[in-house]
């Protein structure tokens, strides 16, 4: 297989689902590899060049390994999870455990294919930007307003965040950066979901829009990619979220 062709691993108990997904991924840019119920997806990942995993949260091939452990073990790979359980908490938990996206069954295979292609495009773009800036360092942007917290330094005018340790840039989308700035402007303050949405969108948002939970889960993973620390953005049950780190501004 040419490495210009992406390889997607489908780990799902339902052969009908596997067939449907394989049919929409059958083209010259994406190959779909299926894991049977008796296959250990970790072995397939070790043996083949896998670019993304579509994982049924109840996939039998995981054995006693939890989906969270699987995603932690394979944190270098993007993972899209699916489940029969359509409860919102299931989706939020999957995202907090490391999933990049989550779908409920039954789903439209074409929509998953479109989301996967978009996710792979973003990852490729971030990789290209990282290669272009591999020589960048914090010293490159001295003199610009800066905000430091935890292990990061933020340059608001450049919409950029870098590691305080090695100057490596953290790939944040515009949405990620805007959300981060809401927390940096209100450190160690509990913000409700409504307050966060108001800060991001003014009053132009639906009260039924719970996408902020997904955004915060994604931002958490970027702030602590190795999952070695306690949460920098803490969930305050029944209220909202709080940035627990000290924040310092340098001008």
PDB file of C-alpha atoms in Angstrom:
ATOM      1  CA  UNK A   1       0.000   0.000   0.000  1.00  0.00           C
ATOM      2  CA  UNK A   2       1.301   3.453  -0.920  1.00  0.00           C
ATOM      3  CA  UNK A   3       1.641   5.745   2.121  1.00  0.00           C
ATOM      4  CA  UNK A   4      -0.294   8.322   0.097  1.00  0.00           C
ATOM      5  CA  UNK A   5      -3.246   6.062   0.857  1.00  0.00           C
ATOM      6  CA  UNK A   6      -4.578   6.297   4.403  1.00  0.00           C
ATOM      7  CA  UNK A   7      -5.374   3.084   6.275  1.00  0.00           C
ATOM      8  CA  UNK A   8      -8.408   3.070   8.602  1.00  0.00           C
ATOM      9  CA  UNK A   9      -8.851   0.265  11.141  1.00  0.00           C
ATOM     10  CA  UNK A  10     -12.504  -0.640  11.779  1.00  0.00           C
ATOM     11  CA  UNK A  11     -13.022  -2.491  15.077  1.00  0.00           C
ATOM     12  CA  UNK A  12     -16.728  -3.289  15.328  1.00  0.00           C
ATOM     13  CA  UNK A  13     -18.684  -6.402  16.320  1.00  0.00           C
ATOM     14  CA  UNK A  14     -21.396  -5.820  13.699  1.00  0.00           C
ATOM     15  CA  UNK A  15     -20.361  -7.186  10.305  1.00  0.00           C
ATOM     16  CA  UNK A  16     -23.109  -5.141   8.666  1.00  0.00           C
ATOM     17  CA  UNK A  17     -21.585  -1.970  10.054  1.00  0.00           C
ATOM     18  CA  UNK A  18     -18.123  -3.052   8.928  1.00  0.00           C
ATOM     19  CA  UNK A  19     -19.377  -3.773   5.399  1.00  0.00           C
ATOM     20  CA  UNK A  20     -21.147  -0.410   5.193  1.00  0.00           C
ATOM     21  CA  UNK A  21     -18.064   1.479   6.360  1.00  0.00           C
ATOM     22  CA  UNK A  22     -15.723  -0.433   4.079  1.00  0.00           C
ATOM     23  CA  UNK A  23     -17.968   0.344   1.107  1.00  0.00           C
ATOM     24  CA  UNK A  24     -17.827   4.113   1.697  1.00  0.00           C
ATOM     25  CA  UNK A  25     -14.067   4.057   2.263  1.00  0.00           C
ATOM     26  CA  UNK A  26     -13.272   2.078  -0.870  1.00  0.00           C
ATOM     27  CA  UNK A  27     -11.421   4.603  -2.989  1.00  0.00           C
ATOM     28  CA  UNK A  28      -7.859   5.485  -3.944  1.00  0.00           C
ATOM     29  CA  UNK A  29      -7.167   7.628  -0.873  1.00  0.00           C
ATOM     30  CA  UNK A  30      -8.450   5.518   2.023  1.00  0.00           C
ATOM     31  CA  UNK A  31      -8.208   1.815   2.690  1.00  0.00           C
ATOM     32  CA  UNK A  32     -10.432   0.223   5.364  1.00  0.00           C
ATOM     33  CA  UNK A  33      -8.951  -2.681   7.340  1.00  0.00           C
ATOM     34  CA  UNK A  34     -11.460  -4.665   9.401  1.00  0.00           C
ATOM     35  CA  UNK A  35     -10.678  -6.291  12.751  1.00  0.00           C
ATOM     36  CA  UNK A  36     -12.759  -9.400  13.436  1.00  0.00           C
ATOM     37  CA  UNK A  37     -14.228 -10.134  16.853  1.00  0.00           C
ATOM     38  CA  UNK A  38     -11.265 -12.372  17.591  1.00  0.00           C
ATOM     39  CA  UNK A  39      -8.619  -9.873  16.459  1.00  0.00           C
ATOM     40  CA  UNK A  40      -6.650  -7.804  18.929  1.00  0.00           C
ATOM     41  CA  UNK A  41      -6.618  -4.304  17.371  1.00  0.00           C
ATOM     42  CA  UNK A  42      -3.367  -3.528  19.179  1.00  0.00           C
ATOM     43  CA  UNK A  43      -1.648  -6.311  17.237  1.00  0.00           C
ATOM     44  CA  UNK A  44      -3.059  -5.023  13.952  1.00  0.00           C
ATOM     45  CA  UNK A  45      -1.822  -1.517  14.765  1.00  0.00           C
ATOM     46  CA  UNK A  46       1.642  -2.875  15.551  1.00  0.00           C
ATOM     47  CA  UNK A  47       1.693  -4.908  12.346  1.00  0.00           C
ATOM     48  CA  UNK A  48       0.217  -2.423   9.861  1.00  0.00           C
ATOM     49  CA  UNK A  49       0.490   1.294   9.130  1.00  0.00           C
ATOM     50  CA  UNK A  50      -2.784   2.485  10.653  1.00  0.00           C
ATOM     51  CA  UNK A  51      -3.737   6.168  10.410  1.00  0.00           C
ATOM     52  CA  UNK A  52      -7.032   6.181  12.342  1.00  0.00           C
ATOM     53  CA  UNK A  53      -9.207   3.767  14.324  1.00  0.00           C
ATOM     54  CA  UNK A  54     -12.991   3.483  14.222  1.00  0.00           C
ATOM     55  CA  UNK A  55     -13.778   1.749  17.515  1.00  0.00           C
ATOM     56  CA  UNK A  56     -16.996   0.224  18.799  1.00  0.00           C
ATOM     57  CA  UNK A  57     -16.897   0.812  22.561  1.00  0.00           C
ATOM     58  CA  UNK A  58     -18.110  -2.773  23.036  1.00  0.00           C
ATOM     59  CA  UNK A  59     -15.694  -4.359  20.556  1.00  0.00           C
ATOM     60  CA  UNK A  60     -14.936  -7.890  21.782  1.00  0.00           C
ATOM     61  CA  UNK A  61     -11.417  -7.861  20.403  1.00  0.00           C
ATOM     62  CA  UNK A  62     -10.392  -5.570  23.265  1.00  0.00           C
ATOM     63  CA  UNK A  63     -10.880  -8.436  25.716  1.00  0.00           C
ATOM     64  CA  UNK A  64     -10.499  -7.091  29.238  1.00  0.00           C
ATOM     65  CA  UNK A  65      -8.889  -3.859  28.031  1.00  0.00           C
ATOM     66  CA  UNK A  66     -11.148  -0.842  28.415  1.00  0.00           C
ATOM     67  CA  UNK A  67     -11.622   1.602  25.508  1.00  0.00           C
ATOM     68  CA  UNK A  68      -9.948   4.284  27.656  1.00  0.00           C
ATOM     69  CA  UNK A  69      -6.840   2.109  28.131  1.00  0.00           C
ATOM     70  CA  UNK A  70      -6.802   1.284  24.416  1.00  0.00           C
ATOM     71  CA  UNK A  71      -6.928   4.984  23.479  1.00  0.00           C
ATOM     72  CA  UNK A  72      -4.240   5.852  26.029  1.00  0.00           C
ATOM     73  CA  UNK A  73      -1.992   3.095  24.706  1.00  0.00           C
ATOM     74  CA  UNK A  74      -2.503   4.342  21.145  1.00  0.00           C
ATOM     75  CA  UNK A  75      -2.576   8.066  21.834  1.00  0.00           C
ATOM     76  CA  UNK A  76      -0.502   8.675  18.710  1.00  0.00           C
ATOM     77  CA  UNK A  77      -3.529   7.656  16.625  1.00  0.00           C
ATOM     78  CA  UNK A  78      -6.814   9.533  16.190  1.00  0.00           C
ATOM     79  CA  UNK A  79      -9.772   7.417  17.350  1.00  0.00           C
ATOM     80  CA  UNK A  80     -13.440   7.801  16.421  1.00  0.00           C
ATOM     81  CA  UNK A  81     -15.738   5.825  18.733  1.00  0.00           C
ATOM     82  CA  UNK A  82     -19.264   4.495  18.195  1.00  0.00           C
ATOM     83  CA  UNK A  83     -21.819   3.051  20.603  1.00  0.00           C
ATOM     84  CA  UNK A  84     -25.366   1.707  20.778  1.00  0.00           C
ATOM     85  CA  UNK A  85     -25.924   3.788  23.897  1.00  0.00           C
ATOM     86  CA  UNK A  86     -27.203   7.189  22.737  1.00  0.00           C
ATOM     87  CA  UNK A  87     -26.869   8.789  26.162  1.00  0.00           C
ATOM     88  CA  UNK A  88     -25.029  12.128  26.063  1.00  0.00           C
ATOM     89  CA  UNK A  89     -22.840  11.094  28.993  1.00  0.00           C
ATOM     90  CA  UNK A  90     -21.533   8.147  26.965  1.00  0.00           C
ATOM     91  CA  UNK A  91     -20.335  10.502  24.241  1.00  0.00           C
ATOM     92  CA  UNK A  92     -18.792  12.941  26.708  1.00  0.00           C
ATOM     93  CA  UNK A  93     -17.013  10.118  28.543  1.00  0.00           C
ATOM     94  CA  UNK A  94     -15.629   8.735  25.277  1.00  0.00           C
ATOM     95  CA  UNK A  95     -14.298  12.164  24.330  1.00  0.00           C
ATOM     96  CA  UNK A  96     -12.767  12.700  27.760  1.00  0.00           C
ATOM     97  CA  UNK A  97     -11.163   9.252  27.541  1.00  0.00           C
ATOM     98  CA  UNK A  98      -9.380  10.260  24.349  1.00  0.00           C
ATOM     99  CA  UNK A  99     -11.768   9.891  21.394  1.00  0.00           C
ATOM    100  CA  UNK A 100     -11.563  12.554  18.694  1.00  0.00           C
ATOM    101  CA  UNK A 101     -15.213  12.133  17.731  1.00  0.00           C
ATOM    102  CA  UNK A 102     -18.151   9.895  18.675  1.00  0.00           C
ATOM    103  CA  UNK A 103     -21.200   8.528  16.840  1.00  0.00           C
ATOM    104  CA  UNK A 104     -24.322   6.746  18.022  1.00  0.00           C
ATOM    105  CA  UNK A 105     -25.776   3.748  16.226  1.00  0.00           C
ATOM    106  CA  UNK A 106     -27.542   3.643  13.862  1.00  0.00           C
ATOM    107  CA  UNK A 107     -25.498   6.172  11.923  1.00  0.00           C
ATOM    108  CA  UNK A 108     -24.994   7.286   8.339  1.00  0.00           C
ATOM    109  CA  UNK A 109     -21.777   5.674   7.109  1.00  0.00           C
ATOM    110  CA  UNK A 110     -21.291   8.496   4.624  1.00  0.00           C
ATOM    111  CA  UNK A 111     -21.297  11.060   7.435  1.00  0.00           C
ATOM    112  CA  UNK A 112     -18.645   9.115   9.337  1.00  0.00           C
ATOM    113  CA  UNK A 113     -16.561   8.895   6.164  1.00  0.00           C
ATOM    114  CA  UNK A 114     -16.826  12.657   5.669  1.00  0.00           C
ATOM    115  CA  UNK A 115     -15.871  13.340   9.310  1.00  0.00           C
ATOM    116  CA  UNK A 116     -12.928  10.945   9.105  1.00  0.00           C
ATOM    117  CA  UNK A 117     -11.616  12.546   5.928  1.00  0.00           C
ATOM    118  CA  UNK A 118     -11.914  15.993   7.510  1.00  0.00           C
ATOM    119  CA  UNK A 119     -10.095  14.794  10.636  1.00  0.00           C
ATOM    120  CA  UNK A 120      -7.274  13.264   8.596  1.00  0.00           C
ATOM    121  CA  UNK A 121      -6.935  16.462   6.556  1.00  0.00           C
ATOM    122  CA  UNK A 122      -6.593  18.523   9.749  1.00  0.00           C
ATOM    123  CA  UNK A 123      -3.986  16.133  11.135  1.00  0.00           C
ATOM    124  CA  UNK A 124      -1.982  16.262   7.907  1.00  0.00           C
ATOM    125  CA  UNK A 125      -2.164  20.070   7.904  1.00  0.00           C
ATOM    126  CA  UNK A 126      -0.963  20.286  11.513  1.00  0.00           C
ATOM    127  CA  UNK A 127       1.878  17.889  10.724  1.00  0.00           C
ATOM    128  CA  UNK A 128       2.959  20.069   7.785  1.00  0.00           C
ATOM    129  CA  UNK A 129       2.835  23.194   9.956  1.00  0.00           C
ATOM    130  CA  UNK A 130       4.833  21.422  12.663  1.00  0.00           C
ATOM    131  CA  UNK A 131       7.513  20.420  10.143  1.00  0.00           C
ATOM    132  CA  UNK A 132       7.639  23.989   8.835  1.00  0.00           C
ATOM    133  CA  UNK A 133       8.154  25.329  12.358  1.00  0.00           C
ATOM    134  CA  UNK A 134      10.359  22.620  13.831  1.00  0.00           C
ATOM    135  CA  UNK A 135      13.112  25.180  14.405  1.00  0.00           C
ATOM    136  CA  UNK A 136      10.794  27.682  16.104  1.00  0.00           C
ATOM    137  CA  UNK A 137      11.304  28.625  19.736  1.00  0.00           C
ATOM    138  CA  UNK A 138       9.854  30.893  22.401  1.00  0.00           C
ATOM    139  CA  UNK A 139      12.651  33.401  21.787  1.00  0.00           C
ATOM    140  CA  UNK A 140      11.341  33.958  18.254  1.00  0.00           C
ATOM    141  CA  UNK A 141       8.407  35.941  19.610  1.00  0.00           C
ATOM    142  CA  UNK A 142       9.930  37.982  22.436  1.00  0.00           C
ATOM    143  CA  UNK A 143       8.456  41.441  22.846  1.00  0.00           C
ATOM    144  CA  UNK A 144       4.923  40.238  22.050  1.00  0.00           C
ATOM    145  CA  UNK A 145       2.303  40.213  24.804  1.00  0.00           C
ATOM    146  CA  UNK A 146       2.516  36.836  26.504  1.00  0.00           C
ATOM    147  CA  UNK A 147       0.465  34.784  28.929  1.00  0.00           C
ATOM    148  CA  UNK A 148       2.007  31.892  30.842  1.00  0.00           C
ATOM    149  CA  UNK A 149       0.204  29.093  32.668  1.00  0.00           C
ATOM    150  CA  UNK A 150       1.132  25.580  33.651  1.00  0.00           C
ATOM    151  CA  UNK A 151       3.650  24.365  31.015  1.00  0.00           C
ATOM    152  CA  UNK A 152       2.534  26.782  28.292  1.00  0.00           C
ATOM    153  CA  UNK A 153       3.184  30.290  26.988  1.00  0.00           C
ATOM    154  CA  UNK A 154       0.481  31.966  24.906  1.00  0.00           C
ATOM    155  CA  UNK A 155       0.904  34.768  22.357  1.00  0.00           C
ATOM    156  CA  UNK A 156      -2.603  36.224  21.875  1.00  0.00           C
ATOM    157  CA  UNK A 157      -1.700  38.507  18.957  1.00  0.00           C
ATOM    158  CA  UNK A 158      -0.341  35.502  17.040  1.00  0.00           C
ATOM    159  CA  UNK A 159      -3.114  33.059  18.084  1.00  0.00           C
ATOM    160  CA  UNK A 160      -0.291  30.772  19.162  1.00  0.00           C
ATOM    161  CA  UNK A 161       0.687  28.617  22.145  1.00  0.00           C
ATOM    162  CA  UNK A 162       4.095  27.022  22.756  1.00  0.00           C
ATOM    163  CA  UNK A 163       5.697  24.794  25.369  1.00  0.00           C
ATOM    164  CA  UNK A 164       7.689  26.609  28.034  1.00  0.00           C
ATOM    165  CA  UNK A 165      10.148  23.696  28.042  1.00  0.00           C
ATOM    166  CA  UNK A 166      11.179  23.325  24.406  1.00  0.00           C
ATOM    167  CA  UNK A 167       9.310  26.043  22.498  1.00  0.00           C
ATOM    168  CA  UNK A 168       7.334  23.487  20.500  1.00  0.00           C
ATOM    169  CA  UNK A 169       4.087  24.903  19.128  1.00  0.00           C
ATOM    170  CA  UNK A 170       0.783  23.342  20.178  1.00  0.00           C
ATOM    171  CA  UNK A 171      -1.571  23.008  17.181  1.00  0.00           C
ATOM    172  CA  UNK A 172      -4.728  24.871  18.217  1.00  0.00           C
ATOM    173  CA  UNK A 173      -7.664  25.617  15.956  1.00  0.00           C
ATOM    174  CA  UNK A 174      -9.203  29.087  16.113  1.00  0.00           C
ATOM    175  CA  UNK A 175     -12.041  27.600  18.149  1.00  0.00           C
ATOM    176  CA  UNK A 176      -9.567  25.983  20.569  1.00  0.00           C
ATOM    177  CA  UNK A 177      -7.710  29.279  20.993  1.00  0.00           C
ATOM    178  CA  UNK A 178     -10.844  31.352  21.584  1.00  0.00           C
ATOM    179  CA  UNK A 179     -12.012  28.864  24.228  1.00  0.00           C
ATOM    180  CA  UNK A 180      -8.606  28.882  25.902  1.00  0.00           C
ATOM    181  CA  UNK A 181      -8.648  32.681  26.079  1.00  0.00           C
ATOM    182  CA  UNK A 182     -12.001  32.591  27.891  1.00  0.00           C
ATOM    183  CA  UNK A 183     -10.374  30.506  30.628  1.00  0.00           C
ATOM    184  CA  UNK A 184      -7.158  32.552  30.682  1.00  0.00           C
ATOM    185  CA  UNK A 185      -9.192  35.722  31.183  1.00  0.00           C
ATOM    186  CA  UNK A 186     -11.041  34.075  34.091  1.00  0.00           C
ATOM    187  CA  UNK A 187      -8.452  31.892  35.877  1.00  0.00           C
ATOM    188  CA  UNK A 188      -9.487  29.892  38.953  1.00  0.00           C
ATOM    189  CA  UNK A 189     -13.084  30.959  38.379  1.00  0.00           C
ATOM    190  CA  UNK A 190     -15.946  28.528  37.900  1.00  0.00           C
ATOM    191  CA  UNK A 191     -17.653  29.317  34.597  1.00  0.00           C
ATOM    192  CA  UNK A 192     -21.010  27.840  33.688  1.00  0.00           C
ATOM    193  CA  UNK A 193     -21.591  26.421  30.216  1.00  0.00           C
ATOM    194  CA  UNK A 194     -23.881  29.376  29.476  1.00  0.00           C
ATOM    195  CA  UNK A 195     -21.194  31.883  30.497  1.00  0.00           C
ATOM    196  CA  UNK A 196     -18.637  30.163  28.267  1.00  0.00           C
ATOM    197  CA  UNK A 197     -21.033  30.069  25.305  1.00  0.00           C
ATOM    198  CA  UNK A 198     -21.921  33.741  25.827  1.00  0.00           C
ATOM    199  CA  UNK A 199     -18.219  34.634  25.834  1.00  0.00           C
ATOM    200  CA  UNK A 200     -17.644  32.686  22.623  1.00  0.00           C
ATOM    201  CA  UNK A 201     -20.822  33.454  20.684  1.00  0.00           C
ATOM    202  CA  UNK A 202     -22.553  36.360  22.420  1.00  0.00           C
ATOM    203  CA  UNK A 203     -26.248  35.573  22.662  1.00  0.00           C
ATOM    204  CA  UNK A 204     -26.333  33.930  19.239  1.00  0.00           C
ATOM    205  CA  UNK A 205     -26.474  30.291  20.341  1.00  0.00           C
ATOM    206  CA  UNK A 206     -29.114  27.696  21.128  1.00  0.00           C
ATOM    207  CA  UNK A 207     -29.744  26.677  24.760  1.00  0.00           C
ATOM    208  CA  UNK A 208     -29.795  23.083  23.492  1.00  0.00           C
ATOM    209  CA  UNK A 209     -26.277  23.334  22.061  1.00  0.00           C
ATOM    210  CA  UNK A 210     -24.000  21.196  24.245  1.00  0.00           C
ATOM    211  CA  UNK A 211     -21.032  21.240  21.877  1.00  0.00           C
ATOM    212  CA  UNK A 212     -18.987  23.105  24.485  1.00  0.00           C
ATOM    213  CA  UNK A 213     -18.400  19.805  26.316  1.00  0.00           C
ATOM    214  CA  UNK A 214     -16.761  18.365  23.195  1.00  0.00           C
ATOM    215  CA  UNK A 215     -14.657  21.507  22.697  1.00  0.00           C
ATOM    216  CA  UNK A 216     -13.408  21.428  26.281  1.00  0.00           C
ATOM    217  CA  UNK A 217     -12.542  17.726  26.039  1.00  0.00           C
ATOM    218  CA  UNK A 218     -10.484  18.414  22.901  1.00  0.00           C
ATOM    219  CA  UNK A 219      -8.729  21.384  24.508  1.00  0.00           C
ATOM    220  CA  UNK A 220      -7.892  19.321  27.616  1.00  0.00           C
ATOM    221  CA  UNK A 221      -6.162  16.693  25.493  1.00  0.00           C
ATOM    222  CA  UNK A 222      -4.022  19.348  23.830  1.00  0.00           C
ATOM    223  CA  UNK A 223      -3.080  21.000  27.129  1.00  0.00           C
ATOM    224  CA  UNK A 224      -1.927  17.671  28.555  1.00  0.00           C
ATOM    225  CA  UNK A 225      -1.139  15.377  25.570  1.00  0.00           C
ATOM    226  CA  UNK A 226       0.641  12.764  27.681  1.00  0.00           C
ATOM    227  CA  UNK A 227      -2.126  12.617  30.300  1.00  0.00           C
ATOM    228  CA  UNK A 228       0.460  12.892  33.076  1.00  0.00           C
ATOM    229  CA  UNK A 229      -1.159  15.685  35.063  1.00  0.00           C
ATOM    230  CA  UNK A 230      -4.384  16.341  36.901  1.00  0.00           C
ATOM    231  CA  UNK A 231      -6.858  18.243  34.772  1.00  0.00           C
ATOM    232  CA  UNK A 232      -5.854  21.835  34.052  1.00  0.00           C
ATOM    233  CA  UNK A 233      -9.496  22.556  33.213  1.00  0.00           C
ATOM    234  CA  UNK A 234     -11.510  21.035  36.037  1.00  0.00           C
ATOM    235  CA  UNK A 235     -15.125  19.939  35.794  1.00  0.00           C
ATOM    236  CA  UNK A 236     -17.257  21.384  38.580  1.00  0.00           C
ATOM    237  CA  UNK A 237     -20.186  19.003  38.655  1.00  0.00           C
ATOM    238  CA  UNK A 238     -23.543  20.639  38.157  1.00  0.00           C
ATOM    239  CA  UNK A 239     -22.028  24.058  37.452  1.00  0.00           C
ATOM    240  CA  UNK A 240     -19.409  24.136  34.713  1.00  0.00           C
ATOM    241  CA  UNK A 241     -15.636  24.333  34.329  1.00  0.00           C
ATOM    242  CA  UNK A 242     -12.656  26.114  35.882  1.00  0.00           C
ATOM    243  CA  UNK A 243      -9.027  26.696  34.846  1.00  0.00           C
ATOM    244  CA  UNK A 244      -7.144  25.718  38.015  1.00  0.00           C
ATOM    245  CA  UNK A 245      -3.684  26.903  36.937  1.00  0.00           C
ATOM    246  CA  UNK A 246      -2.052  30.199  37.916  1.00  0.00           C
ATOM    247  CA  UNK A 247      -1.956  32.670  35.010  1.00  0.00           C
ATOM    248  CA  UNK A 248       0.670  35.368  34.496  1.00  0.00           C
ATOM    249  CA  UNK A 249       0.764  38.095  31.874  1.00  0.00           C
ATOM    250  CA  UNK A 250       4.016  39.526  30.497  1.00  0.00           C
ATOM    251  CA  UNK A 251       4.120  42.654  28.347  1.00  0.00           C
TER     252      UNK A 251
END
